[in-house]
Short mmCIF file of C-alpha atoms in Angstrom, two decimals:
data_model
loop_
_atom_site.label_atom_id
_atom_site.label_comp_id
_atom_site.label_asym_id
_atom_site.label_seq_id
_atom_site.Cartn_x
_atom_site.Cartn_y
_atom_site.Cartn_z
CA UNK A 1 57.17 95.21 46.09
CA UNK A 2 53.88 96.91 46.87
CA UNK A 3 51.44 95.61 49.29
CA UNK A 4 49.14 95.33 46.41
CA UNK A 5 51.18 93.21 44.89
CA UNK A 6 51.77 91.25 47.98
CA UNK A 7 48.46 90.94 48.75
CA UNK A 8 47.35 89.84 44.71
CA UNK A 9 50.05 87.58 44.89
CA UNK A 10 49.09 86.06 48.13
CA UNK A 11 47.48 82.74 48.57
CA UNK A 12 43.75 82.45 46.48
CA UNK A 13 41.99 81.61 49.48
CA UNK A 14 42.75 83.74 52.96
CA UNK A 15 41.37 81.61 56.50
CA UNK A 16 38.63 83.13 58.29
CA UNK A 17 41.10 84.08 61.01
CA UNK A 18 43.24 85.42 58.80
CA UNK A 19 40.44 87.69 57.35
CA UNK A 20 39.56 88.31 61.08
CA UNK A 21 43.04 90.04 62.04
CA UNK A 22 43.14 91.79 58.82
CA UNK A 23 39.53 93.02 59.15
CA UNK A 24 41.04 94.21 62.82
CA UNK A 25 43.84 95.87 61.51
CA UNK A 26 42.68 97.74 58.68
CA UNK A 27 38.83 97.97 58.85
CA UNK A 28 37.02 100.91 60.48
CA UNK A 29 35.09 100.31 63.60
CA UNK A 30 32.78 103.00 62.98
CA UNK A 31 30.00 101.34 60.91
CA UNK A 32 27.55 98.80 62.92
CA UNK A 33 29.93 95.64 62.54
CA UNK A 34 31.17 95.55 65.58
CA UNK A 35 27.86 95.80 67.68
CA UNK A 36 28.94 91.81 68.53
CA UNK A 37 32.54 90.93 69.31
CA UNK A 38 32.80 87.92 66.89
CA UNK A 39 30.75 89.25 63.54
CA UNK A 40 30.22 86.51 61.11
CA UNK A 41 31.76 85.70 57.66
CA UNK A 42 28.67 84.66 54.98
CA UNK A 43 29.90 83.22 51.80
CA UNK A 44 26.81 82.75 50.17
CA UNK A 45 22.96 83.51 49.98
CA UNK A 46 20.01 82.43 47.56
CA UNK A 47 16.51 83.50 48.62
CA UNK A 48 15.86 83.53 52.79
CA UNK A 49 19.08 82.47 53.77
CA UNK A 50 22.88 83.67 53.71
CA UNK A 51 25.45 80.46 54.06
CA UNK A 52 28.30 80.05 56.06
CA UNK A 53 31.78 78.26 54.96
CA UNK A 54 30.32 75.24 56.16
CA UNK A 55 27.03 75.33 53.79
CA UNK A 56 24.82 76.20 57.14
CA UNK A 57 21.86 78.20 56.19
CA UNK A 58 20.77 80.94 58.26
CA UNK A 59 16.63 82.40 57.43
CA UNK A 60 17.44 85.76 57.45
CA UNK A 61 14.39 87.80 59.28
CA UNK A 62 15.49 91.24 58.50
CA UNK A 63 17.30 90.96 55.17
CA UNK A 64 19.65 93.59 55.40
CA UNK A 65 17.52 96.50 57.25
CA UNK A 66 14.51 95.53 54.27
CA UNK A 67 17.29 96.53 51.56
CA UNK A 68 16.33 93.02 49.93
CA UNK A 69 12.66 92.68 50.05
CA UNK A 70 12.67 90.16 47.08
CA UNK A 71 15.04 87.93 48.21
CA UNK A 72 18.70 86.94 47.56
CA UNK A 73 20.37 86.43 44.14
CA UNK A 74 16.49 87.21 43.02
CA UNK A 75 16.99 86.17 39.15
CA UNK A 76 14.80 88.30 37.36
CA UNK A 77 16.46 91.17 39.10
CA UNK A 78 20.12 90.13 38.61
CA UNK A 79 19.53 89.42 34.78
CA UNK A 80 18.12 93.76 34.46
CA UNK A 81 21.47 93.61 36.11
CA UNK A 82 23.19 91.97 34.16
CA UNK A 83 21.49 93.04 30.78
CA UNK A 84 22.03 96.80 31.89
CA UNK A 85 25.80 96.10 32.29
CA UNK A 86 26.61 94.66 29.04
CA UNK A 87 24.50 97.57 27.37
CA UNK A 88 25.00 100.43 29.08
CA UNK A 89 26.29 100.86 32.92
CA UNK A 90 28.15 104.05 33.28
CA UNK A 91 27.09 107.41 31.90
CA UNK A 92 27.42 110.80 33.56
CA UNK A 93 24.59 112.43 34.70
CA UNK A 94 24.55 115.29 32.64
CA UNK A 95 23.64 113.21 29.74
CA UNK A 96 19.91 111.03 30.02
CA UNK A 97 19.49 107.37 29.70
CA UNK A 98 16.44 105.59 28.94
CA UNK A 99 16.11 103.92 32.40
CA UNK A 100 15.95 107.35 34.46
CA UNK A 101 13.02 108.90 32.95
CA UNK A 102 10.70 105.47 32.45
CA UNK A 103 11.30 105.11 36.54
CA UNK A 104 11.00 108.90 37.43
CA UNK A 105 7.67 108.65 35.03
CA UNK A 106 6.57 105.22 36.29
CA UNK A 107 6.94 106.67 40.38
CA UNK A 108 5.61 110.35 39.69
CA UNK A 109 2.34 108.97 37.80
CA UNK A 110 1.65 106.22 40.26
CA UNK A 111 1.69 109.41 43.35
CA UNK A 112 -0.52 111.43 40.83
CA UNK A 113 -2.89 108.36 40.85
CA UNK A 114 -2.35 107.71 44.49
CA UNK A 115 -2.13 111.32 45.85
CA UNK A 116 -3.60 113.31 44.03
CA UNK A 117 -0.75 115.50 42.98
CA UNK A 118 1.50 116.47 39.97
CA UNK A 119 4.86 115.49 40.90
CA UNK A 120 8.53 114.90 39.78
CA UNK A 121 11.09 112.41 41.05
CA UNK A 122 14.80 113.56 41.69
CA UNK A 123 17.41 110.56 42.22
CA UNK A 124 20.43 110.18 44.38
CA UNK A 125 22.46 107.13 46.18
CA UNK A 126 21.49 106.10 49.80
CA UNK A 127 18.68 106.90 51.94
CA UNK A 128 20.64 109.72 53.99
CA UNK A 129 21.46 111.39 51.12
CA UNK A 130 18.35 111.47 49.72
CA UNK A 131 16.79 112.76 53.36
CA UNK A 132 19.72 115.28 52.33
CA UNK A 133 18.19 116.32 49.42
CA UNK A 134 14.31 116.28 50.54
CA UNK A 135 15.26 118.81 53.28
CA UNK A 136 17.21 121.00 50.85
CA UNK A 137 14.24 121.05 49.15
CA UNK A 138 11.91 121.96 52.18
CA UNK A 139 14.09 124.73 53.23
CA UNK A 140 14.38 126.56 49.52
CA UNK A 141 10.64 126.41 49.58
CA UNK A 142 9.67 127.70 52.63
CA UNK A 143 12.07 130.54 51.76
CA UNK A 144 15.06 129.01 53.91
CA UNK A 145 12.88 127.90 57.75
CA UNK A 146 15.18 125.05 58.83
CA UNK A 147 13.39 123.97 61.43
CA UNK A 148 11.97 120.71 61.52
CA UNK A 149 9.30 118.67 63.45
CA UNK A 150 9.98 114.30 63.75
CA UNK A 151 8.92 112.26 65.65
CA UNK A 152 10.54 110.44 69.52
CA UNK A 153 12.34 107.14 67.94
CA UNK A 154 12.18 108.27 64.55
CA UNK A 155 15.07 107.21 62.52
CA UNK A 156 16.41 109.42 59.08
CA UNK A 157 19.76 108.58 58.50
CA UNK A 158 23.14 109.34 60.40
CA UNK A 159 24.58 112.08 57.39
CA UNK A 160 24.79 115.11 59.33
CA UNK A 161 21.27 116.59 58.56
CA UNK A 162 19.65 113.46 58.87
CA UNK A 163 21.14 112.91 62.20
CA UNK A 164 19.42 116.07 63.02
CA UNK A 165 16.13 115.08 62.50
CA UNK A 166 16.91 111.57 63.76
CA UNK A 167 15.69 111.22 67.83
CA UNK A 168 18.49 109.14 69.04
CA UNK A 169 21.13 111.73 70.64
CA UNK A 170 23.88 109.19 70.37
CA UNK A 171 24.09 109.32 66.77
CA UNK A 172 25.08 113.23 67.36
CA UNK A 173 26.85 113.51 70.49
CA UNK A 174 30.54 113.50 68.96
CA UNK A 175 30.15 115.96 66.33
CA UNK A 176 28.94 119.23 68.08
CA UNK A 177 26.15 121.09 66.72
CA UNK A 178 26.26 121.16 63.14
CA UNK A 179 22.41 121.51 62.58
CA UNK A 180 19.06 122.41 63.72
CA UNK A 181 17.81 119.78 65.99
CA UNK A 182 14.31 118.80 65.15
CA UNK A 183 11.80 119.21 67.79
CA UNK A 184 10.79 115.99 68.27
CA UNK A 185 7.16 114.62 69.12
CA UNK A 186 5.70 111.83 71.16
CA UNK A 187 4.78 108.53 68.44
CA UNK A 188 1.79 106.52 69.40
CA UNK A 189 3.44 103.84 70.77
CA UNK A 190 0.71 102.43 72.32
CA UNK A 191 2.17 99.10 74.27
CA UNK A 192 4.07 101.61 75.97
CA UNK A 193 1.80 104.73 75.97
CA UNK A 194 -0.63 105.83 78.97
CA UNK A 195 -2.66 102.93 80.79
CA UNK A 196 -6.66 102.72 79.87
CA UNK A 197 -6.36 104.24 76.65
CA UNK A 198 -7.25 102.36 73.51
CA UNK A 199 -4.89 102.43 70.65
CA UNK A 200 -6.96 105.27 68.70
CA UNK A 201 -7.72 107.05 71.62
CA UNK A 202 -4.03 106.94 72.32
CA UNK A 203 -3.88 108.77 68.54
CA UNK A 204 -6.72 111.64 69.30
CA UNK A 205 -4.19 112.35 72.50
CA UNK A 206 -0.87 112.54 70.76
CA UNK A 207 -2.71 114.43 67.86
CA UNK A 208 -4.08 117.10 70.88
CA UNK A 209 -0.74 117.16 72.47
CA UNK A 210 0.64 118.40 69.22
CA UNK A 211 -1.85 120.51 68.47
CA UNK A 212 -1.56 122.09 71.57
CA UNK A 213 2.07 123.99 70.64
CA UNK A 214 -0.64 126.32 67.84
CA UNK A 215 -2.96 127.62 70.50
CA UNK A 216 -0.83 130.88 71.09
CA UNK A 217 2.73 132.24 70.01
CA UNK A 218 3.69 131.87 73.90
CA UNK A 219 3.71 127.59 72.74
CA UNK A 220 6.85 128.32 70.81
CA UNK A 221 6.20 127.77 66.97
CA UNK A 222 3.10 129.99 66.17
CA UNK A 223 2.82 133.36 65.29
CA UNK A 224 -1.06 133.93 65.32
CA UNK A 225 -1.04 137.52 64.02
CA UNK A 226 1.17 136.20 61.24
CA UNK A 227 -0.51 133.59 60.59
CA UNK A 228 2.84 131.35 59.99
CA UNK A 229 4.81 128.48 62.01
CA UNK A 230 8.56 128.52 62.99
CA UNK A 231 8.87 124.88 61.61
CA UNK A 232 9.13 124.14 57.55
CA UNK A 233 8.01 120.44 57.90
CA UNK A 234 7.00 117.52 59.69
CA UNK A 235 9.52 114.33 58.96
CA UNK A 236 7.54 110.95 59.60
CA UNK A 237 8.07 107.43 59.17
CA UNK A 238 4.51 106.14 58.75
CA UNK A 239 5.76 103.02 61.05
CA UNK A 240 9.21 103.57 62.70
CA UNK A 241 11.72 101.51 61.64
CA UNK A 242 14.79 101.72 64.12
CA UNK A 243 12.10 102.85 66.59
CA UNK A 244 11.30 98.86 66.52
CA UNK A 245 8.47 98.87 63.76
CA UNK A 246 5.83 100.75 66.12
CA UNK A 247 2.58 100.69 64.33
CA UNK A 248 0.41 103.61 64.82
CA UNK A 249 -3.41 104.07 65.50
CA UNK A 250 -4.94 104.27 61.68
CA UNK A 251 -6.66 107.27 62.55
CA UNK A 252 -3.68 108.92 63.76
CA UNK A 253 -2.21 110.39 60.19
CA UNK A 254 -5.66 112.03 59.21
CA UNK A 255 -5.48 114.03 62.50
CA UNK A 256 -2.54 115.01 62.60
CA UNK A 257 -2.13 116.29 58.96
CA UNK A 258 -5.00 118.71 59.35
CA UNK A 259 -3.07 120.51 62.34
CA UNK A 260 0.01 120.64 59.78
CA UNK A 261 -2.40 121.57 56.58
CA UNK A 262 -3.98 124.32 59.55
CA UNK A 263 -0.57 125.62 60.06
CA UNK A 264 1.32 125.83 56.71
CA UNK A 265 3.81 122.63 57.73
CA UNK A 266 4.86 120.20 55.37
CA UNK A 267 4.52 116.12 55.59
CA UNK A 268 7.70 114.61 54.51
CA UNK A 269 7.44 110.85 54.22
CA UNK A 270 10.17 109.04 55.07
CA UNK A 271 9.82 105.29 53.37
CA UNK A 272 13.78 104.43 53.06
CA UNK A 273 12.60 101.19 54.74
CA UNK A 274 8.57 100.86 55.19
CA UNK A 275 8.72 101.24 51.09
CA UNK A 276 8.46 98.77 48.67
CA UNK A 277 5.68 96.55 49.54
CA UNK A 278 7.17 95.84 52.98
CA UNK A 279 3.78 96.48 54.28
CA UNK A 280 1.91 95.22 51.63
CA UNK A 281 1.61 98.17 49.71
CA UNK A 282 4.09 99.97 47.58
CA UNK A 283 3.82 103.01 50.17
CA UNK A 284 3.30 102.42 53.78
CA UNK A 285 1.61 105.87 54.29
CA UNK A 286 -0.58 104.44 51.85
CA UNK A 287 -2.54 102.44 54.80
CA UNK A 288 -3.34 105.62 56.70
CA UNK A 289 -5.61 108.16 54.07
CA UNK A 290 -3.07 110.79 53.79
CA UNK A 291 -1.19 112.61 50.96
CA UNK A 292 2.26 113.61 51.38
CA UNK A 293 4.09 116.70 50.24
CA UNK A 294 7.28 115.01 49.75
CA UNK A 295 8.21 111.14 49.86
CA UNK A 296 11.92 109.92 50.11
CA UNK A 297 12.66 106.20 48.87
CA UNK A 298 15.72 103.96 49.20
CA UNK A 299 16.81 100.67 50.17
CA UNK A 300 14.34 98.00 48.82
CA UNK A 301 14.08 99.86 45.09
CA UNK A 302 17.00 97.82 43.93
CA UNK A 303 16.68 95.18 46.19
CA UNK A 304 19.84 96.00 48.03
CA UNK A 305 22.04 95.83 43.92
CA UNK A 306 23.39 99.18 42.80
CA UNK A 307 22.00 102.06 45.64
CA UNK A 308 19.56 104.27 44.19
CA UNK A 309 17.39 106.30 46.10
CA UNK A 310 15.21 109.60 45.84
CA UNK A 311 12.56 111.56 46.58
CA UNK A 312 9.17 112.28 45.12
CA UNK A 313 7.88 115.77 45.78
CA UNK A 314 5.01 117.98 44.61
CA UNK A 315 5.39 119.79 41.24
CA UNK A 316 5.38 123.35 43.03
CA UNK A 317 8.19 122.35 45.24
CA UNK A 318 10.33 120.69 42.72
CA UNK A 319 9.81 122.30 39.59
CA UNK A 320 12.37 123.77 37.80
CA UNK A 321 11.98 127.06 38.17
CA UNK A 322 11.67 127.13 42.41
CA UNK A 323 14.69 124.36 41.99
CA UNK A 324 16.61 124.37 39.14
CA UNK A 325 19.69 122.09 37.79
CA UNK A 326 22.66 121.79 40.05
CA UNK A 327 20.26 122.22 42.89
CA UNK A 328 21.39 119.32 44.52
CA UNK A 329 23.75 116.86 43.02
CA UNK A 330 25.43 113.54 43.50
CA UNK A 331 27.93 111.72 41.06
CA UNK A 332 26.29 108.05 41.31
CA UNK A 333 22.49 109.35 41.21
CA UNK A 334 20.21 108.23 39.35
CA UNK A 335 22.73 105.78 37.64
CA UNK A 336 22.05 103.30 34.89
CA UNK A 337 22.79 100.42 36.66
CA UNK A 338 20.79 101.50 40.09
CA UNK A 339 17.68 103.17 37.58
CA UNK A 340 17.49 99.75 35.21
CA UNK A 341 17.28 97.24 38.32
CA UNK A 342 14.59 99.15 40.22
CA UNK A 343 12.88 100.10 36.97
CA UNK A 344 12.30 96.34 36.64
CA UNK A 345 11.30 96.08 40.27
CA UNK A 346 8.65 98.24 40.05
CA UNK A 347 7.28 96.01 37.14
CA UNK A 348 7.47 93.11 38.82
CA UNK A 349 5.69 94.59 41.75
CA UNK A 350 2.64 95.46 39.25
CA UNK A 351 2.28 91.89 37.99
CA UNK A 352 -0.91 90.50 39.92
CA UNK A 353 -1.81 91.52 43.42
CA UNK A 354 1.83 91.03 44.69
CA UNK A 355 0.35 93.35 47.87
CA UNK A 356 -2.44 90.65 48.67
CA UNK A 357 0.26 87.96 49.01
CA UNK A 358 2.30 89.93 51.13
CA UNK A 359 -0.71 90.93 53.58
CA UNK A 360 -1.78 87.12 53.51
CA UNK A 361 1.55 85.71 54.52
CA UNK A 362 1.67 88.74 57.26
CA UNK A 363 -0.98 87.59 59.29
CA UNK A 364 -0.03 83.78 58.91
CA UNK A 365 3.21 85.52 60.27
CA UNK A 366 1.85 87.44 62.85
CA UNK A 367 -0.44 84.69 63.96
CA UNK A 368 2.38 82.95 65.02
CA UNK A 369 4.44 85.40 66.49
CA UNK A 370 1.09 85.54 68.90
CA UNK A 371 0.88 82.10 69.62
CA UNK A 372 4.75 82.09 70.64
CA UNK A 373 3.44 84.96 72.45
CA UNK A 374 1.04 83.16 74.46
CA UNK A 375 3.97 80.47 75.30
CA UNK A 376 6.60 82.83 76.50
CA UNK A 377 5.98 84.94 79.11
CA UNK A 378 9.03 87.05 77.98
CA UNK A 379 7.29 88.33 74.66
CA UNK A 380 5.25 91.57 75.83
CA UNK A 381 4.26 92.51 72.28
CA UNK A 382 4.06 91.49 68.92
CA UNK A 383 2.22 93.64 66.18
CA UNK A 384 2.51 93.70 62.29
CA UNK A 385 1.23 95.55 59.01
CA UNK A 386 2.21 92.91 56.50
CA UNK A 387 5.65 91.81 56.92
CA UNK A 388 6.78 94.74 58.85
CA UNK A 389 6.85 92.75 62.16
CA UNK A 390 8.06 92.92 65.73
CA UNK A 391 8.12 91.23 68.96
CA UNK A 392 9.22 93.15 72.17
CA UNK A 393 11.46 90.97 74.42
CA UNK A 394 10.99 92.15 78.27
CA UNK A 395 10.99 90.16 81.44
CA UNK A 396 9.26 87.70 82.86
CA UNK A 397 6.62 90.65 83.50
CA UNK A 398 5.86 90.80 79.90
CA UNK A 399 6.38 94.61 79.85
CA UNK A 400 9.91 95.57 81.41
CA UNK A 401 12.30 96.12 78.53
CA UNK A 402 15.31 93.18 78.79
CA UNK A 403 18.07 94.53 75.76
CA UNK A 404 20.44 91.65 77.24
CA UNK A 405 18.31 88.83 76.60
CA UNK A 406 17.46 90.07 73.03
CA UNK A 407 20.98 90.70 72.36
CA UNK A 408 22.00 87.17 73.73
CA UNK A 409 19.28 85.48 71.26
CA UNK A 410 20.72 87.33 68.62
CA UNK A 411 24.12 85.99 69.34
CA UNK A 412 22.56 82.82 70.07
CA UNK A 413 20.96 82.74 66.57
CA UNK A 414 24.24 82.97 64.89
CA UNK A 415 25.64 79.91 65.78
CA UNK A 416 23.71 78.03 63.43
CA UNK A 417 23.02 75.10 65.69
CA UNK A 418 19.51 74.97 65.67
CA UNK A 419 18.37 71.48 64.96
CA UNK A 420 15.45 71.11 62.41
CA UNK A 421 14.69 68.13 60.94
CA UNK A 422 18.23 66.64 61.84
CA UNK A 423 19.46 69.74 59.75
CA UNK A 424 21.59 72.43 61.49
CA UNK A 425 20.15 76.04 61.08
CA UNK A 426 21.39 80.03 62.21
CA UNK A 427 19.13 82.35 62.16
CA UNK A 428 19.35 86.64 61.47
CA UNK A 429 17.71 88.58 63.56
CA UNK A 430 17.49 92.36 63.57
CA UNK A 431 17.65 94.87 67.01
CA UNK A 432 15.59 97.96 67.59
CA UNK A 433 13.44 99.66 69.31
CA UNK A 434 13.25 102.72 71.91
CA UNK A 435 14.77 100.16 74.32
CA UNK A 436 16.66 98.14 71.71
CA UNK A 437 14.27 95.21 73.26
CA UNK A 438 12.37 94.79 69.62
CA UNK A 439 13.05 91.99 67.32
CA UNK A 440 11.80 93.54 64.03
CA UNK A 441 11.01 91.14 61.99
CA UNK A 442 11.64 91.73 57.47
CA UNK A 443 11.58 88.71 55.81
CA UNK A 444 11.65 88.05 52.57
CA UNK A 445 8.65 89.09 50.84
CA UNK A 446 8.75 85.91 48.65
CA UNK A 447 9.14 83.56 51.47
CA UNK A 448 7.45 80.82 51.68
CA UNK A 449 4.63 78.83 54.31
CA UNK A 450 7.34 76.84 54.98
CA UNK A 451 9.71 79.27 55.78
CA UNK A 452 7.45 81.22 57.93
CA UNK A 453 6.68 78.34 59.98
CA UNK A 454 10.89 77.79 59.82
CA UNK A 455 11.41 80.83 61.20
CA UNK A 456 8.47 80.42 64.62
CA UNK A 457 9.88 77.17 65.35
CA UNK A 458 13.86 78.75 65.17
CA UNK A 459 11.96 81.49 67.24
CA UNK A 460 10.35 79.26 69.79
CA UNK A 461 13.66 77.18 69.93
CA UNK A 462 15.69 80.62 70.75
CA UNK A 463 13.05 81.67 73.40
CA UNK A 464 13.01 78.52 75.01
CA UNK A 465 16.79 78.66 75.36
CA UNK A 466 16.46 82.48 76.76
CA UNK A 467 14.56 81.13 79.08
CA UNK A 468 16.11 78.36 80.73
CA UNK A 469 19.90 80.13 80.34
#
């Protein structure tokens, strides 16, 4: 008999420790599972929360990496699920469907609006791949430069050409050099930056230090007589993600796309995560008065339902004759079932001022986060641009990164013992940051007063316990 049939015939429901040795046995390590010795089973989720076997609910704060910006089981988006797969949910991409062009349409006239530019939207699966694509597309039109500009705790993907561009060295240490390595610049990061600086000074400088590299070809990426750069592009994340959701200056884009404009270099937006209303608009870079030459979009789009993902680029770049078909492929791109779901996203998005509601329940958000703040000398920062939040655990200094304390909170979250009310409660919290010291903080867009004010006292509750352990 085969183990398929063994394991179809075994018993309907497995234990939880049973799961746990098979999950040991078979499962690969190598994802981000086993960051935590003792990972937990969910069972189910609706809205803010995921469920355990016992029915616990745990508010989820980061809702998987701001993949599901619109909530769990969100029911207008599962019924364009489920409508799209009793009509049509397969179809190979060399044949159109409906769904693709009204969502390539609906994204490239909204940049037009937005930007300024004619554009054209190619599709693909996950967020590395479409990084993938975006700097395929950079290199054919700078006639093949692969060098690349991003930014210290920047965060692109972990494909190999994403990990290239990525800051983090441990994401590329056991694969050899399979790339070229972006040069990577200081971010703003102003709680950590140089004393006695404001926030936009702290901008001008960064912008000058960059600038700097163009003043003579003896800097490294200018030819003056030529008149051209060594580098092809610039990859940015408006505000980092990974990087612990590090808000920049607002004058800090405008500055530093007129040294790339000066210089022939190309902006390529990264919004895999920021996108999607996370910040209270549909684009973060939106916030900061500057137009991108390329913009690559993932996650959130289907609210974490059938991957989609692509990239937006200017018509000169991505027309067909500078990159024509089978430039760039994937099997699953732009399919039905990925196309239909975030078609209907982006309509939902345009109903009302959906942006206004996130910004309002932001700085309710954020509010708190500062009075905790206040309370516990371990919180060093908080910031927030709608409900892209964080809050930067240190020690009792208020500025010394403390990683083991946030990872013990996190832990501590998950064992869904939180009293509220006389109810039991978990909560999910998400790690990052240069000194993986940053909660950063993606709730669900939808969420509610209540639930904001849920998740400060679960906050203040694991805080308190940090700080009496």
């Amino acid at each position: 008999m085969s183990a398929i049939v063994k394991l179809a015939e075994a018993p309907e429901k497995t234990s939880e420790d049973e799961l746990r040795a098979l999950e040991n046995t078979y499962c690969s390590h190598g994802d981000t599972v086993h960051y935590t010795d003792h990972p937990k089973f969910f069972e189910t989720c609706e809205g803010s929360y995921v469920y355990d076997a016992t029915g616990t609910p745990f508010l989820d704060l980061q809702m998987w990496y701001s993949a599901v910006n619109f909530g769990y089981r969100n029911q207008r988006l599962n019924d364009a699920a489920h409508r799209q797969l009793d009509r049509l949910p397969q179809v190979a991409s060399q044949y159109l469907h409906r769904e693709k062009v009204e969502l390539a349409a609906l994204i490239a006239r909204d940049a037009e609006a937005k930007f300024g530019y004619k554009g054209r939207v190619h599709f693909n699966v996950g967020g590395s791949q479409a990084i993938e694509d975006s700097l395929k597309l950079v290199r054919n039109y700078s006639g093949g430069k692969s060098l690349m500009f991003a930014f210290e705790g920047g965060y692109h993907g972990r494909t190999l050409g994403a990990t290239a561009i990525t800051s983090s060295y441990r994401y590329r240490r056991r694969y050899g050099h399979f790339g070229e390595r972006a040069q990577f610049i200081e971010f703003p990061y102003h709680f950590r930056g140089p004393k006695g600086m404001s926030k936009e000074e702290y901008g001008e400088y960064c912008v000058q230090k960059f600038a700097r590299l163009f003043e003579s070809e003896y800097n490294g990426v200018w030819d003056p007589k030529a008149g051209k750069s060594e580098y092809a592009a610039f990859y940015i994340e408006p505000i980092q993600g990974t990087g612990g959701y590090v808000i920049p200056p607002m004058n800090f884009f405008t500055g530093l796309k007129k040294v790339l404009d000066d210089h022939g270099i190309l902006l390529v937006v990264d919004e895999i995560q920021m996108g999607v209303y996370r910040t209270g608009k549909l684009w973060s870079v939106e916030h900061f008065g500057v137009s991108p030459d390329v913009l690559v979009f993932g996650k959130a789009i289907t609210n974490g339902l059938n991957p989609l993902s692509g990239i937006w680029a200017r018509e000169e770049m991505i027309n067909p004759t500078i990159f024509p078909p089978g430039s760039t492929h994937s099997t699953f791109a732009s399919n039905p079932m990925g196309t239909a779901v975030a078609l209907e996203t982006m309509k939902m998005v345009s109903e009302g001022d959906f942006g206004a509601s996130v910004m309002e329940k932001g700085a309710r958000f954020l509010d708190g986060l500062k009075a905790l703040q206040k309370r516990h000398p371990i919180v060093g920062d908080v910031d927030g641009l709608g409900l892209a939040l964080r809050m930067e655990i240190c020690k009792p200094d208020g500025f010394t990164p403390d990683k083991a304390t946030l990872d013990w909170m996190s832990d501590e979250g998950m064992k869904g013992d939180m009293l509220v009310d006389g109810r039991r409660h978990g909560l999910v919290l998400d790690v990052g940051g240069y000194h993986k010291n940053v909660i950063t903080l993606a709730p669900n867009l939808m969420i509610s007063h209540a639930e904001i004010d849920l998740a400060l006292n679960l906050l203040d509750q694991l805080l308190t316990r940090a700080e009496r352990r």
